[in-house]
Coordinates of C-alpha atoms in Angstrom, one line a residue:
M28 CA -0.1 0.0 -0.2
S29 CA 1.3 3.5 -0.9
W30 CA 1.9 5.9 1.9
Q31 CA -0.4 8.5 0.2
I32 CA -3.5 5.8 0.1
E33 CA -2.7 4.7 3.7
R34 CA -2.6 8.4 4.6
K35 CA -6.0 9.1 3.0
L36 CA -7.5 6.3 4.6
A37 CA -6.1 7.0 8.1
E38 CA -7.4 10.6 7.8
R39 CA -10.9 9.5 6.8
L40 CA -10.7 7.1 9.9
A41 CA -9.7 9.6 12.4
D42 CA -12.3 12.0 11.5
E43 CA -14.9 9.2 12.1
T44 CA -16.6 8.3 15.7
G45 CA -18.1 4.9 16.4
Y46 CA -16.0 2.6 14.0
Y47 CA -15.0 -0.7 14.9
K48 CA -11.3 -1.8 14.3
Y49 CA -10.0 -5.5 15.5
P50 CA -6.6 -6.7 14.7
F51 CA -6.8 -8.5 11.3
G52 CA -6.8 -12.3 11.9
T53 CA -8.2 -12.5 15.4
R54 CA -11.7 -13.3 13.8
R55 CA -13.4 -14.5 10.7
A56 CA -13.4 -11.5 8.5
M57 CA -16.1 -9.7 6.5
A58 CA -15.6 -6.8 4.1
L59 CA -19.0 -4.7 3.7
C60 CA -18.9 -3.0 0.4
Y61 CA -21.1 -0.1 -0.9
P62 CA -20.8 0.4 -4.8
N63 CA -20.5 4.1 -4.5
T64 CA -18.1 6.6 -3.1
Y65 CA -17.8 7.1 0.8
E66 CA -19.9 10.2 0.9
V67 CA -22.7 8.4 -0.5
A68 CA -22.2 5.1 1.3
M69 CA -21.9 6.4 4.9
S70 CA -25.3 8.3 4.5
N71 CA -26.7 4.8 4.0
L72 CA -28.3 4.0 7.4
G73 CA -28.8 0.1 6.4
M74 CA -25.1 -0.5 5.7
Q75 CA -24.2 1.1 9.1
I76 CA -26.8 -1.1 11.1
I77 CA -25.3 -4.4 9.4
Y78 CA -21.8 -3.0 10.0
R79 CA -22.7 -2.8 13.7
E80 CA -24.4 -6.2 14.0
V81 CA -21.4 -8.2 12.7
N82 CA -18.9 -6.3 14.6
E83 CA -20.8 -6.8 17.9
R84 CA -20.5 -10.7 17.3
A85 CA -17.7 -12.4 19.3
D86 CA -16.5 -14.3 16.3
W87 CA -16.5 -11.8 13.4
L88 CA -15.0 -8.6 12.3
C89 CA -16.3 -6.3 9.8
E90 CA -14.5 -3.8 7.8
R91 CA -15.6 -1.1 5.0
A92 CA -14.7 -0.5 1.4
F93 CA -16.1 2.0 -1.1
L94 CA -15.8 3.2 -4.6
P95 CA -12.8 5.3 -4.6
D96 CA -13.6 9.1 -5.2
K97 CA -11.6 10.9 -8.0
E98 CA -8.7 11.7 -5.7
L99 CA -8.4 7.9 -4.5
A100 CA -8.7 6.7 -7.8
A101 CA -6.0 8.4 -9.1
L102 CA -3.7 7.4 -6.3
Y103 CA -4.9 3.6 -6.8
A104 CA -4.3 3.9 -10.6
K105 CA -0.9 5.4 -10.0
E106 CA 0.2 2.8 -7.3
R107 CA -1.7 -0.1 -9.0
S108 CA -2.8 -1.0 -5.6
P109 CA -5.9 -3.3 -5.1
L110 CA -9.0 -1.8 -3.5
L111 CA -8.4 -1.7 0.5
T112 CA -10.6 -1.6 3.4
L113 CA -11.0 1.6 5.6
E114 CA -10.1 0.1 9.1
N115 CA -6.9 -2.1 8.4
G116 CA -6.2 -1.4 4.9
R117 CA -6.7 -4.9 3.6
P118 CA -7.5 -5.8 0.1
L119 CA -11.1 -7.4 -0.6
C120 CA -9.4 -10.8 -1.6
D121 CA -8.2 -11.3 2.0
F122 CA -11.7 -11.6 3.4
E123 CA -13.9 -14.7 3.7
I124 CA -16.9 -12.7 2.7
I125 CA -17.5 -9.8 0.9
G126 CA -20.8 -8.1 1.5
L127 CA -22.5 -5.9 -0.9
S128 CA -25.0 -3.3 0.1
V129 CA -27.0 -2.3 -3.0
S130 CA -29.6 0.1 -3.0
F131 CA -29.7 1.7 -6.5
E132 CA -29.8 0.5 -10.1
M133 CA -26.9 2.7 -11.4
D134 CA -24.7 1.4 -8.7
Y135 CA -24.8 -2.0 -10.5
F136 CA -22.1 -0.9 -13.0
N137 CA -19.5 -0.3 -9.9
I138 CA -19.8 -4.0 -8.5
P139 CA -17.7 -5.7 -11.0
A140 CA -15.3 -2.7 -10.9
M141 CA -14.9 -3.0 -7.2
L142 CA -14.4 -6.8 -7.4
E143 CA -11.9 -6.6 -10.0
Q144 CA -9.9 -4.0 -8.1
G145 CA -10.3 -5.7 -5.0
R146 CA -8.4 -8.9 -6.8
V147 CA -11.7 -11.0 -6.5
P148 CA -12.9 -13.0 -9.6
V149 CA -15.7 -10.8 -11.0
L150 CA -17.8 -13.7 -12.2
A151 CA -19.1 -16.1 -9.4
A152 CA -18.6 -19.1 -12.0
D153 CA -14.8 -18.2 -12.0
R154 CA -14.3 -18.1 -8.3
E155 CA -12.5 -21.2 -6.6
E156 CA -12.3 -22.8 -3.1
T157 CA -10.4 -20.2 -1.5
D158 CA -11.9 -17.1 -3.1
P159 CA -14.2 -14.9 -1.0
L160 CA -18.1 -15.6 -0.9
V161 CA -19.7 -12.6 -2.4
V162 CA -23.0 -12.0 -0.7
M163 CA -25.5 -9.3 -1.5
G164 CA -28.1 -7.6 0.5
G165 CA -29.9 -4.3 0.4
P166 CA -33.2 -3.4 -1.3
V167 CA -32.5 -4.7 -4.8
A168 CA -31.4 -7.9 -3.4
F169 CA -34.8 -9.0 -2.4
F170 CA -36.7 -7.1 -5.1
N171 CA -34.8 -8.7 -8.1
P172 CA -31.3 -9.8 -7.7
E173 CA -31.1 -11.4 -11.2
P174 CA -29.2 -8.8 -13.0
L175 CA -26.3 -9.3 -10.5
S176 CA -26.7 -12.9 -10.3
P177 CA -23.4 -13.4 -12.5
F178 CA -21.5 -11.5 -9.8
V179 CA -22.8 -12.9 -6.4
D180 CA -22.7 -16.1 -4.7
V181 CA -25.7 -15.5 -2.3
C182 CA -28.5 -13.1 -1.7
L183 CA -30.1 -12.2 1.5
I184 CA -33.7 -11.7 0.9
G185 CA -35.4 -9.2 3.3
E186 CA -34.2 -7.0 6.4
G187 CA -30.8 -7.8 7.4
E188 CA -30.7 -7.3 11.0
G189 CA -31.5 -10.9 12.0
L190 CA -31.1 -12.6 8.7
I191 CA -27.2 -11.7 8.8
H192 CA -26.8 -13.6 12.0
S193 CA -28.6 -17.0 10.8
F194 CA -26.4 -16.5 7.5
L195 CA -23.2 -16.2 9.2
D196 CA -23.9 -19.0 11.7
A197 CA -24.7 -21.3 8.8
Y198 CA -21.6 -20.2 7.1
T199 CA -19.4 -20.6 10.1
A200 CA -20.9 -24.2 10.8
G201 CA -20.1 -25.1 7.1
R202 CA -16.6 -23.9 7.1
E203 CA -15.7 -25.6 10.5
A204 CA -17.2 -28.9 9.0
G205 CA -14.6 -28.6 6.1
E206 CA -17.3 -28.4 3.4
S207 CA -16.4 -27.3 0.0
R208 CA -17.7 -24.2 -1.6
Q209 CA -20.6 -26.3 -3.4
A210 CA -21.5 -27.9 -0.3
L211 CA -21.5 -24.7 1.6
L212 CA -23.7 -23.0 -0.9
R213 CA -26.2 -26.0 -0.7
R214 CA -26.0 -25.6 3.4
L215 CA -26.7 -21.7 2.8
A216 CA -29.6 -22.1 0.7
K217 CA -31.6 -23.9 3.4
V218 CA -31.3 -20.9 5.7
P219 CA -34.8 -19.2 5.4
G220 CA -34.3 -15.8 3.3
V221 CA -31.1 -17.0 1.6
Y222 CA -31.0 -17.3 -2.2
V223 CA -28.4 -18.9 -4.1
P224 CA -28.9 -18.0 -7.6
S225 CA -26.4 -20.7 -9.0
L226 CA -28.8 -23.4 -7.5
Y227 CA -31.8 -22.3 -9.9
R228 CA -31.6 -22.9 -13.7
H229 CA -33.7 -20.4 -15.7
E230 CA -35.3 -22.0 -18.8
Y231 CA -36.5 -19.9 -21.9
D232 CA -38.9 -20.6 -24.6
E233 CA -38.4 -20.3 -28.3
D234 CA -39.2 -16.7 -28.4
G235 CA -36.8 -15.9 -25.5
R236 CA -39.4 -15.5 -22.8
L237 CA -38.7 -17.0 -19.4
R238 CA -40.5 -20.1 -19.1
A239 CA -39.4 -21.5 -15.9
I240 CA -37.3 -21.1 -12.8
V241 CA -36.2 -24.7 -11.7
P242 CA -34.4 -25.3 -8.3
E243 CA -31.4 -27.7 -8.3
D244 CA -29.7 -29.6 -5.7
G245 CA -32.3 -29.6 -3.2
A246 CA -32.8 -25.7 -3.2
P247 CA -36.0 -24.4 -2.0
A248 CA -39.0 -23.7 -4.7
S249 CA -39.2 -20.4 -3.1
V250 CA -37.3 -18.1 -0.7
R251 CA -39.3 -16.2 1.6
R252 CA -38.5 -12.5 2.4
Q253 CA -37.5 -11.9 6.1
W254 CA -38.8 -8.9 8.1
R255 CA -38.7 -8.2 11.7
E256 CA -39.9 -6.0 14.3
L257 CA -38.1 -3.0 15.1
T258 CA -36.4 -4.1 18.4
G259 CA -32.8 -3.3 17.6
P260 CA -30.9 -0.1 17.4
G261 CA -31.8 2.1 14.0
E262 CA -29.6 5.2 14.2
T263 CA -26.2 6.5 13.2
V264 CA -23.4 4.0 14.0
V265 CA -20.3 5.7 12.5
A266 CA -20.7 9.6 12.7
T267 CA -18.6 11.3 10.1
P268 CA -18.6 14.9 8.6
H269 CA -17.8 13.6 5.0
T270 CA -21.1 12.6 3.8
E271 CA -24.2 14.1 2.3
F272 CA -25.7 14.1 5.9
G273 CA -22.5 14.8 7.7
A274 CA -24.1 17.3 10.0
M275 CA -26.9 15.0 10.9
Y276 CA -27.5 12.2 13.3
L277 CA -29.8 9.7 11.4
I278 CA -32.9 8.0 13.3
E279 CA -35.1 5.6 11.8
I280 CA -38.3 6.1 13.3
A281 CA -40.4 3.7 11.3
R282 CA -40.1 1.1 8.4
G283 CA -42.6 0.2 5.7
C284 CA -45.5 2.0 4.6
G285 CA -49.2 1.0 4.5
R286 CA -50.4 3.6 1.9
H287 CA -50.6 1.3 -0.9
C288 CA -49.2 3.7 -3.6
R289 CA -49.1 1.4 -6.6
F290 CA -45.7 2.4 -8.1
C291 CA -43.9 2.1 -4.8
M292 CA -41.6 -0.9 -4.5
A293 CA -40.6 0.1 -0.7
G294 CA -44.4 0.2 -0.1
Y295 CA -44.8 -3.4 -0.8
C296 CA -41.4 -5.1 0.0
Y297 CA -41.1 -3.3 3.4
R298 CA -44.7 -4.3 4.3
R299 CA -45.8 -4.3 7.1
P300 CA -45.6 -0.7 8.7
R301 CA -43.7 -0.7 11.8
V302 CA -42.9 2.3 14.2
R303 CA -40.2 2.4 16.8
P304 CA -41.2 3.5 20.2
L305 CA -41.1 7.1 21.2
E306 CA -39.0 6.6 24.1
Y307 CA -36.3 4.8 22.1
V308 CA -36.4 7.6 19.6
K309 CA -36.0 10.2 22.3
E310 CA -32.9 8.4 23.7
A311 CA -31.4 8.4 20.2
V312 CA -32.0 12.1 19.9
L313 CA -30.1 12.5 23.1
R314 CA -27.4 10.5 21.8
G315 CA -27.3 12.6 18.7
K316 CA -27.2 15.7 20.8
R317 CA -24.1 14.4 22.6
L318 CA -22.4 14.5 19.1
G319 CA -23.5 17.8 18.5
K320 CA -25.5 16.7 15.5
K321 CA -28.8 18.0 13.9
I322 CA -31.3 15.2 13.9
G323 CA -32.3 13.4 10.6
L324 CA -35.6 11.3 10.8
M325 CA -35.9 8.5 8.5
G326 CA -38.8 6.6 7.4
A327 CA -41.1 6.2 4.4
A328 CA -43.6 8.7 5.5
I329 CA -42.4 10.8 8.5
S330 CA -45.6 12.8 9.1
D331 CA -47.5 9.4 9.5
Y332 CA -45.4 8.5 12.8
P333 CA -48.1 8.6 15.2
Y334 CA -46.0 10.3 17.7
I335 CA -44.6 12.9 15.3
D336 CA -45.8 16.1 17.1
E337 CA -44.6 15.0 20.3
L338 CA -41.2 13.9 19.1
V339 CA -40.8 17.3 17.2
E340 CA -41.6 19.2 20.4
F341 CA -39.1 17.0 22.2
I342 CA -36.2 17.6 19.5
R343 CA -36.9 21.4 19.7
S344 CA -37.1 21.5 23.4
Q345 CA -33.5 20.1 23.6
G346 CA -32.4 22.9 21.3
L347 CA -31.8 20.8 18.3
A348 CA -32.6 21.2 14.5
F349 CA -34.2 18.4 12.7
S350 CA -34.8 17.5 9.1
C351 CA -36.7 14.6 7.2
A352 CA -37.4 13.7 3.6
S353 CA -40.6 14.5 1.7
L354 CA -43.9 14.9 3.8
R355 CA -47.2 13.5 3.1
A356 CA -49.6 16.4 2.4
D357 CA -52.6 14.8 4.2
S358 CA -50.9 14.1 7.3
I359 CA -48.7 17.2 7.9
T360 CA -49.1 19.1 11.2
P361 CA -48.4 22.6 12.2
A362 CA -45.8 21.3 14.8
I363 CA -43.9 19.7 12.1
V364 CA -43.7 22.8 9.9
K365 CA -43.0 25.0 12.7
G366 CA -40.2 22.6 13.9
L367 CA -38.8 22.6 10.3
A368 CA -38.9 26.4 10.1
E369 CA -37.0 26.9 13.5
S370 CA -34.6 24.2 12.2
G371 CA -33.7 26.6 9.3
Q372 CA -35.5 24.7 6.6
K373 CA -36.6 26.9 3.8
T374 CA -38.3 24.5 1.7
I375 CA -41.2 22.2 2.1
T376 CA -41.0 18.9 -0.1
L377 CA -44.3 17.4 -1.1
A378 CA -44.9 14.5 -3.4
P379 CA -48.1 14.7 -5.1
E380 CA -46.5 12.5 -7.8
A381 CA -49.2 13.4 -10.3
G382 CA -50.9 16.6 -11.3
S383 CA -54.5 15.3 -12.0
T384 CA -57.0 13.5 -10.0
H385 CA -57.5 11.0 -12.4
M386 CA -53.7 10.1 -12.2
R387 CA -53.5 10.1 -8.5
D388 CA -56.5 7.8 -8.3
I389 CA -54.8 5.3 -10.5
I390 CA -51.7 5.3 -8.6
N391 CA -53.6 5.2 -5.4
K392 CA -51.6 8.4 -3.9
G393 CA -54.6 9.4 -1.8
I394 CA -53.9 12.9 -1.5
T395 CA -55.9 15.9 -3.0
E396 CA -54.9 19.5 -4.3
E397 CA -56.6 20.6 -1.2
H398 CA -54.1 18.5 0.9
L399 CA -51.3 20.4 -1.1
L400 CA -52.7 23.7 -0.5
H401 CA -53.3 23.2 3.3
S402 CA -49.7 21.9 3.5
I403 CA -48.4 25.1 1.8
D404 CA -50.6 27.3 4.2
L405 CA -49.1 25.6 7.1
A406 CA -45.7 26.0 5.9
T407 CA -46.1 29.7 5.0
A408 CA -47.5 30.7 8.3
A409 CA -44.5 29.0 10.0
G410 CA -42.1 30.8 7.6
I411 CA -41.3 28.3 5.0
R412 CA -41.7 29.8 1.7
H413 CA -40.3 27.5 -1.1
V414 CA -42.2 24.5 -2.1
R415 CA -40.5 21.3 -3.9
M416 CA -42.8 19.0 -5.6
Y417 CA -41.9 15.5 -6.7
I418 CA -43.9 14.4 -10.0
M419 CA -43.7 11.5 -12.2
I420 CA -44.5 11.5 -15.8
G421 CA -45.0 8.3 -18.1
L422 CA -47.1 6.6 -15.7
P423 CA -49.5 3.8 -16.6
M424 CA -52.8 4.8 -18.2
E425 CA -51.4 8.4 -18.4
T426 CA -52.9 10.8 -21.0
D427 CA -52.1 14.3 -22.3
E428 CA -54.8 15.6 -20.1
D429 CA -52.7 14.3 -17.0
I430 CA -49.6 16.1 -18.4
E431 CA -51.6 19.3 -18.6
G432 CA -52.8 18.5 -15.1
I433 CA -49.4 19.0 -13.9
V434 CA -49.2 22.6 -15.4
T435 CA -52.6 23.4 -14.2
M436 CA -51.7 22.1 -10.6
T437 CA -48.4 24.1 -10.7
R438 CA -50.3 27.5 -11.7
R439 CA -52.9 27.0 -9.0
V440 CA -50.2 26.2 -6.4
Q441 CA -48.4 29.4 -7.5
A442 CA -51.8 31.3 -7.6
H443 CA -52.5 30.2 -4.1
M444 CA -49.1 31.1 -2.6
A445 CA -49.6 34.5 -4.1
S446 CA -52.9 35.2 -2.4
I447 CA -51.3 34.3 0.9
G448 CA -48.4 36.5 0.5
N449 CA -45.9 34.0 -0.3
K450 CA -43.5 34.9 -3.0
G451 CA -41.4 31.8 -2.7
K452 CA -40.1 29.4 -5.5
I453 CA -41.8 26.3 -6.7
T454 CA -39.3 23.5 -7.8
L455 CA -40.8 20.6 -9.8
S456 CA -38.6 17.6 -9.5
I457 CA -39.8 15.5 -12.6
N458 CA -39.0 12.0 -13.4
P459 CA -40.1 9.2 -15.6
F460 CA -42.1 6.4 -14.0
I461 CA -39.9 3.1 -14.0
P462 CA -42.1 0.0 -13.4
K463 CA -40.6 -1.9 -10.4
P464 CA -40.7 -5.5 -9.3
C465 CA -43.2 -6.7 -6.6
T466 CA -45.9 -3.8 -7.4
P467 CA -49.0 -3.8 -9.2
F468 CA -47.2 -2.1 -12.1
Q469 CA -44.4 -4.9 -12.4
W470 CA -46.2 -6.1 -15.6
M471 CA -46.5 -2.5 -17.2
A472 CA -44.6 -1.2 -20.1
M473 CA -42.4 1.9 -19.7
T474 CA -44.0 5.0 -21.8
D475 CA -41.6 5.1 -24.8
Q476 CA -38.6 7.7 -24.3
K477 CA -39.7 10.0 -27.2
T478 CA -43.3 10.4 -25.7
V479 CA -41.7 11.1 -22.3
E480 CA -39.2 13.5 -24.0
K481 CA -42.3 15.3 -25.7
R482 CA -44.4 15.7 -22.5
L483 CA -41.3 16.9 -20.4
S484 CA -40.7 19.7 -23.1
Y485 CA -44.3 20.6 -22.9
I486 CA -44.2 21.2 -19.2
K487 CA -41.0 23.1 -19.7
K488 CA -42.3 25.2 -22.3
A489 CA -45.4 26.0 -20.2
L490 CA -43.5 26.9 -17.0
D491 CA -39.8 27.4 -17.7
K492 CA -40.1 31.0 -18.6
D493 CA -41.4 31.9 -15.1
K494 CA -38.6 32.7 -12.7
Q495 CA -40.4 31.7 -9.8
I496 CA -40.7 28.1 -11.1
E497 CA -37.6 25.6 -11.3
I498 CA -37.8 22.3 -13.2
L499 CA -35.3 19.5 -12.4
A500 CA -35.3 16.2 -14.4
E501 CA -33.0 13.3 -14.2
P502 CA -31.2 12.4 -17.5
L503 CA -33.7 10.4 -19.6
R504 CA -31.0 7.9 -20.7
Q505 CA -30.1 6.9 -17.1
C506 CA -33.7 6.4 -16.5
Y507 CA -34.3 4.1 -19.4
I508 CA -31.2 1.9 -18.4
Q509 CA -32.5 1.9 -14.7
G510 CA -35.7 0.4 -16.3
V511 CA -33.7 -2.6 -18.0
L512 CA -31.8 -3.2 -14.7
A513 CA -34.9 -3.1 -12.4
R514 CA -36.9 -5.7 -14.2
G515 CA -34.0 -7.5 -15.8
D516 CA -33.1 -11.4 -15.8
R517 CA -29.8 -13.2 -16.1
R518 CA -29.5 -11.9 -19.6
V519 CA -29.2 -8.4 -18.2
G520 CA -26.3 -9.6 -16.0
Q521 CA -24.5 -10.8 -19.2
L522 CA -24.9 -7.0 -20.3
L523 CA -23.8 -5.8 -17.1
A524 CA -20.6 -8.0 -17.5
L525 CA -19.8 -7.0 -21.1
A526 CA -20.3 -3.3 -20.3
H527 CA -17.9 -3.6 -17.7
Q528 CA -15.5 -4.6 -20.0
Y529 CA -16.0 -1.6 -22.0
G530 CA -15.8 0.8 -19.1
G531 CA -18.9 0.6 -17.2
V532 CA -22.1 2.6 -17.8
K533 CA -20.3 4.2 -20.8
G534 CA -19.9 0.7 -22.5
W535 CA -23.7 0.0 -22.0
K536 CA -24.5 0.9 -25.5
R537 CA -21.9 -1.2 -27.1
A538 CA -22.7 -4.2 -24.9
V539 CA -26.4 -3.8 -26.0
K540 CA -25.6 -3.8 -29.7
E541 CA -23.1 -6.7 -29.4
L542 CA -25.5 -8.9 -27.7
R543 CA -28.3 -7.7 -29.7
F544 CA -30.4 -6.9 -26.8
D545 CA -33.8 -5.8 -27.7
V546 CA -34.1 -2.8 -25.1
Q547 CA -37.1 -1.3 -26.9
G548 CA -39.0 -4.6 -26.8
F549 CA -38.0 -5.2 -23.3
L550 CA -39.1 -1.9 -21.8
Y551 CA -42.1 -1.0 -24.0
T552 CA -43.9 -4.3 -24.2
E553 CA -46.5 -5.2 -21.3
R554 CA -46.1 -8.4 -19.6
P555 CA -48.9 -10.9 -19.0
V556 CA -50.0 -11.2 -15.4
D557 CA -49.3 -15.2 -15.6
A558 CA -45.7 -14.6 -16.8
V559 CA -42.9 -16.1 -15.0
L560 CA -40.8 -13.1 -14.1
P561 CA -37.4 -13.1 -13.1
W562 CA -38.0 -12.6 -9.3
S563 CA -40.8 -15.1 -9.1
V564 CA -38.8 -17.6 -7.0
L565 CA -38.7 -14.8 -4.4
D566 CA -41.9 -14.9 -1.9
M567 CA -42.7 -11.4 -0.4
G568 CA -45.4 -12.9 1.7
L569 CA -48.2 -11.4 -0.6
D570 CA -51.2 -13.1 -1.5
A571 CA -50.7 -14.7 -5.0
N572 CA -53.4 -12.8 -6.5
Y573 CA -53.1 -9.6 -4.5
L574 CA -51.1 -7.5 -7.0
V575 CA -53.2 -8.6 -10.0
K576 CA -56.4 -7.3 -7.9
E577 CA -54.4 -4.1 -7.3
L578 CA -53.7 -3.7 -11.0
E579 CA -57.4 -4.2 -11.7
L580 CA -58.3 -1.3 -9.2
A581 CA -55.6 0.9 -10.6
R582 CA -57.4 0.5 -14.1
K583 CA -60.5 1.4 -12.7
G584 CA -59.0 4.3 -10.7
A585 CA -60.4 2.7 -7.4
F586 CA -59.0 3.7 -4.0
T587 CA -57.4 1.2 -1.6
I588 CA -57.4 2.1 1.9
P589 CA -54.2 2.3 4.1
C590 CA -53.3 -0.6 6.3
F591 CA -54.9 -0.9 9.7
D592 CA -54.8 -3.1 12.7
G593 CA -56.4 -6.5 11.8
C594 CA -56.1 -6.0 8.0
R595 CA -55.5 -9.2 6.4
R596 CA -55.8 -8.3 2.6
C597 CA -52.5 -8.9 1.3
H598 CA -51.5 -11.8 3.8
V599 CA -48.2 -10.4 4.8
C600 CA -49.4 -10.1 8.4
G601 CA -51.6 -12.9 8.4
G602 CA -51.4 -13.4 12.3
G603 CA -47.9 -14.3 12.2
D604 CA -45.2 -13.5 14.6
G605 CA -43.3 -11.0 12.5
D606 CA -40.3 -13.3 11.6
G607 CA -41.1 -13.3 7.9
M608 CA -42.3 -17.1 8.3
D609 CA -46.0 -16.5 9.0

C-alpha cells in the first residue's frame, strides 16, 4: 500500500466516531462494500446497521470498502494498488466474505469494477475454493437480484438485522465442518431468506421468454422474504462529517408504509408498517445531541409517525434542529412545519407524484390538491416559503390531459401562494415512471422515451419562462437503463458483465449492440400477468393474486385504503409473529 493511500484512509478514519477496528486475523473477516463513494455510502443507514450487527458478534469482524472518489482513484491507479478496506487497509481478496449493500440500479455498474480492483474474480462461476464468498443484501437483493446474479454467490432476501446472523452462523458451521464451496452453498440455501442463484436454472421458450425457474440440488422452490419488528437500534453507528448528511445524526423512526401507492416498491417489500417506540427515539435524539449533530428523521412517511408532534416538540426542547425527507400532504401538522422552520429549513417538500386527480387515483396516492394547498398554508405561516414537489410522468394509463394537469396544478399552487402573500419559489422534480418488481405495475410497459421527452418538453415550455418556477429532471438515458436493470433477468447480467469490459455505464450501448439485446421490446412491451418473472422465486409474503387485484383497481381508478390493525388483505401480516415465516 502506498503511503499516500494509507494516509488518506487514516485521515478518513480519524474523522469518524463509532467505528470498529479489530486486529486482522483474530476473527473471521467480512468486508462490507457499498458500490458508491464514501460520501454516498456513509449516508446509508442500512449499511451502518449491518456493520454494527456483524462487529458486535464475538466471532466476526467487519471492515468497509467503497468506490474510490476521483482523488483516491488516481492514487490507486498510480500505485496499481488493490482496493483496500478503511479499518485495516486490507485488499478485498483477504476476506472470507464480501458483503455488497446495494440500493440503486445505477450502482450495479460499480460492482464488477470494485470486485476486480479488490483482486476478486468478477464472475461467481470463476471463483475457486479459496476465493471470498460474495454476498448481496440491500433493497435490490430482495426485489430482483437477477441482473447481478453473475457476480454474486448469495443474496439475502429481506431485512438484514436478524438474517445476517442466521447466515453467518450457517456459514461458520459449514466452514468448521470443512465443506467444499458447493456444499457450503447448498447448506446456506436451506437458511430462510437465503437465495443462491447458482442453484436455480432459468429456462426460456423459443421466443426468448422466461418459461420456468427450476431449483436444483435440493434448493427450496421459493425463498421467503424475512422481516422483523423494530426491536434493535436504528440510528447512526459511525458519525463522520464527510457525507451527504454529515451534519446529521440519522434515526429511523419507522419502517415500511401502508399507504398502498401502486408504483412504490418499498411500500410492498417493506410491508408491514412498523414504528419505533417514542421513548427509544427520544433516547436516540439525546445520543445525537451529545455528538453535536442535527437530527435526521428517517422513514417512508415521516408525518405518518403516530407520535410525530410530541417527537418534534422534544427535539426542539433540546435546542436541536431536525430534518426529514418529503412529507405526506394529508398528514402534515403545524408542529412539524413549525419545527422545520425553526430548524432553518427554507423549503417544504411534498410528493403529489401526479398533477391530476385521475392519475393520483390510478396510482392510489390518496392526496388531493386541497391537501397540497393546506400544507403550503401551514408552511407559509411557519415561515417556510419555498415548495418542492416530486412528479412522475409516463405513468400507466397516463393521458395528455394528465400532463396538462401538472401544469394546471403548478399554476394553482403558485396562485394560492400569491394569495397568501408567499412569493417563494416552486421547484418541480420530474422523473419518468419506472415499473418496479413486486408492485401492481410490475407487468406494465414503460412509456417510450420519445413520448416522455415530448411531455417533459411541453411542461418546460409551459412553465420554464416563469422565474419563480424551477424544473429539475434526471437524465432520461439513465432512467431507461434503470428500467432495464430493475426488471431484468440473467441476460441483463450478461449485459452488465460486457459493459464492465467496455468501461462500465459508458460501455452499455456497445454491450447492448454486441449482444443484440432488444431494449425497446423489453421496455415497451406489457407483460402478461401470468408470466414467469425473473423474481418469481422470491416470496414477499403477499397473497398470490393480490398484486393482480391491485392492478385491476388501478385500471378502474379505485381507492385502496391504508393498512390498519387486523387487516388481512395482502396476507403479509396474516396473524404471524413477525419473523417473516407466517
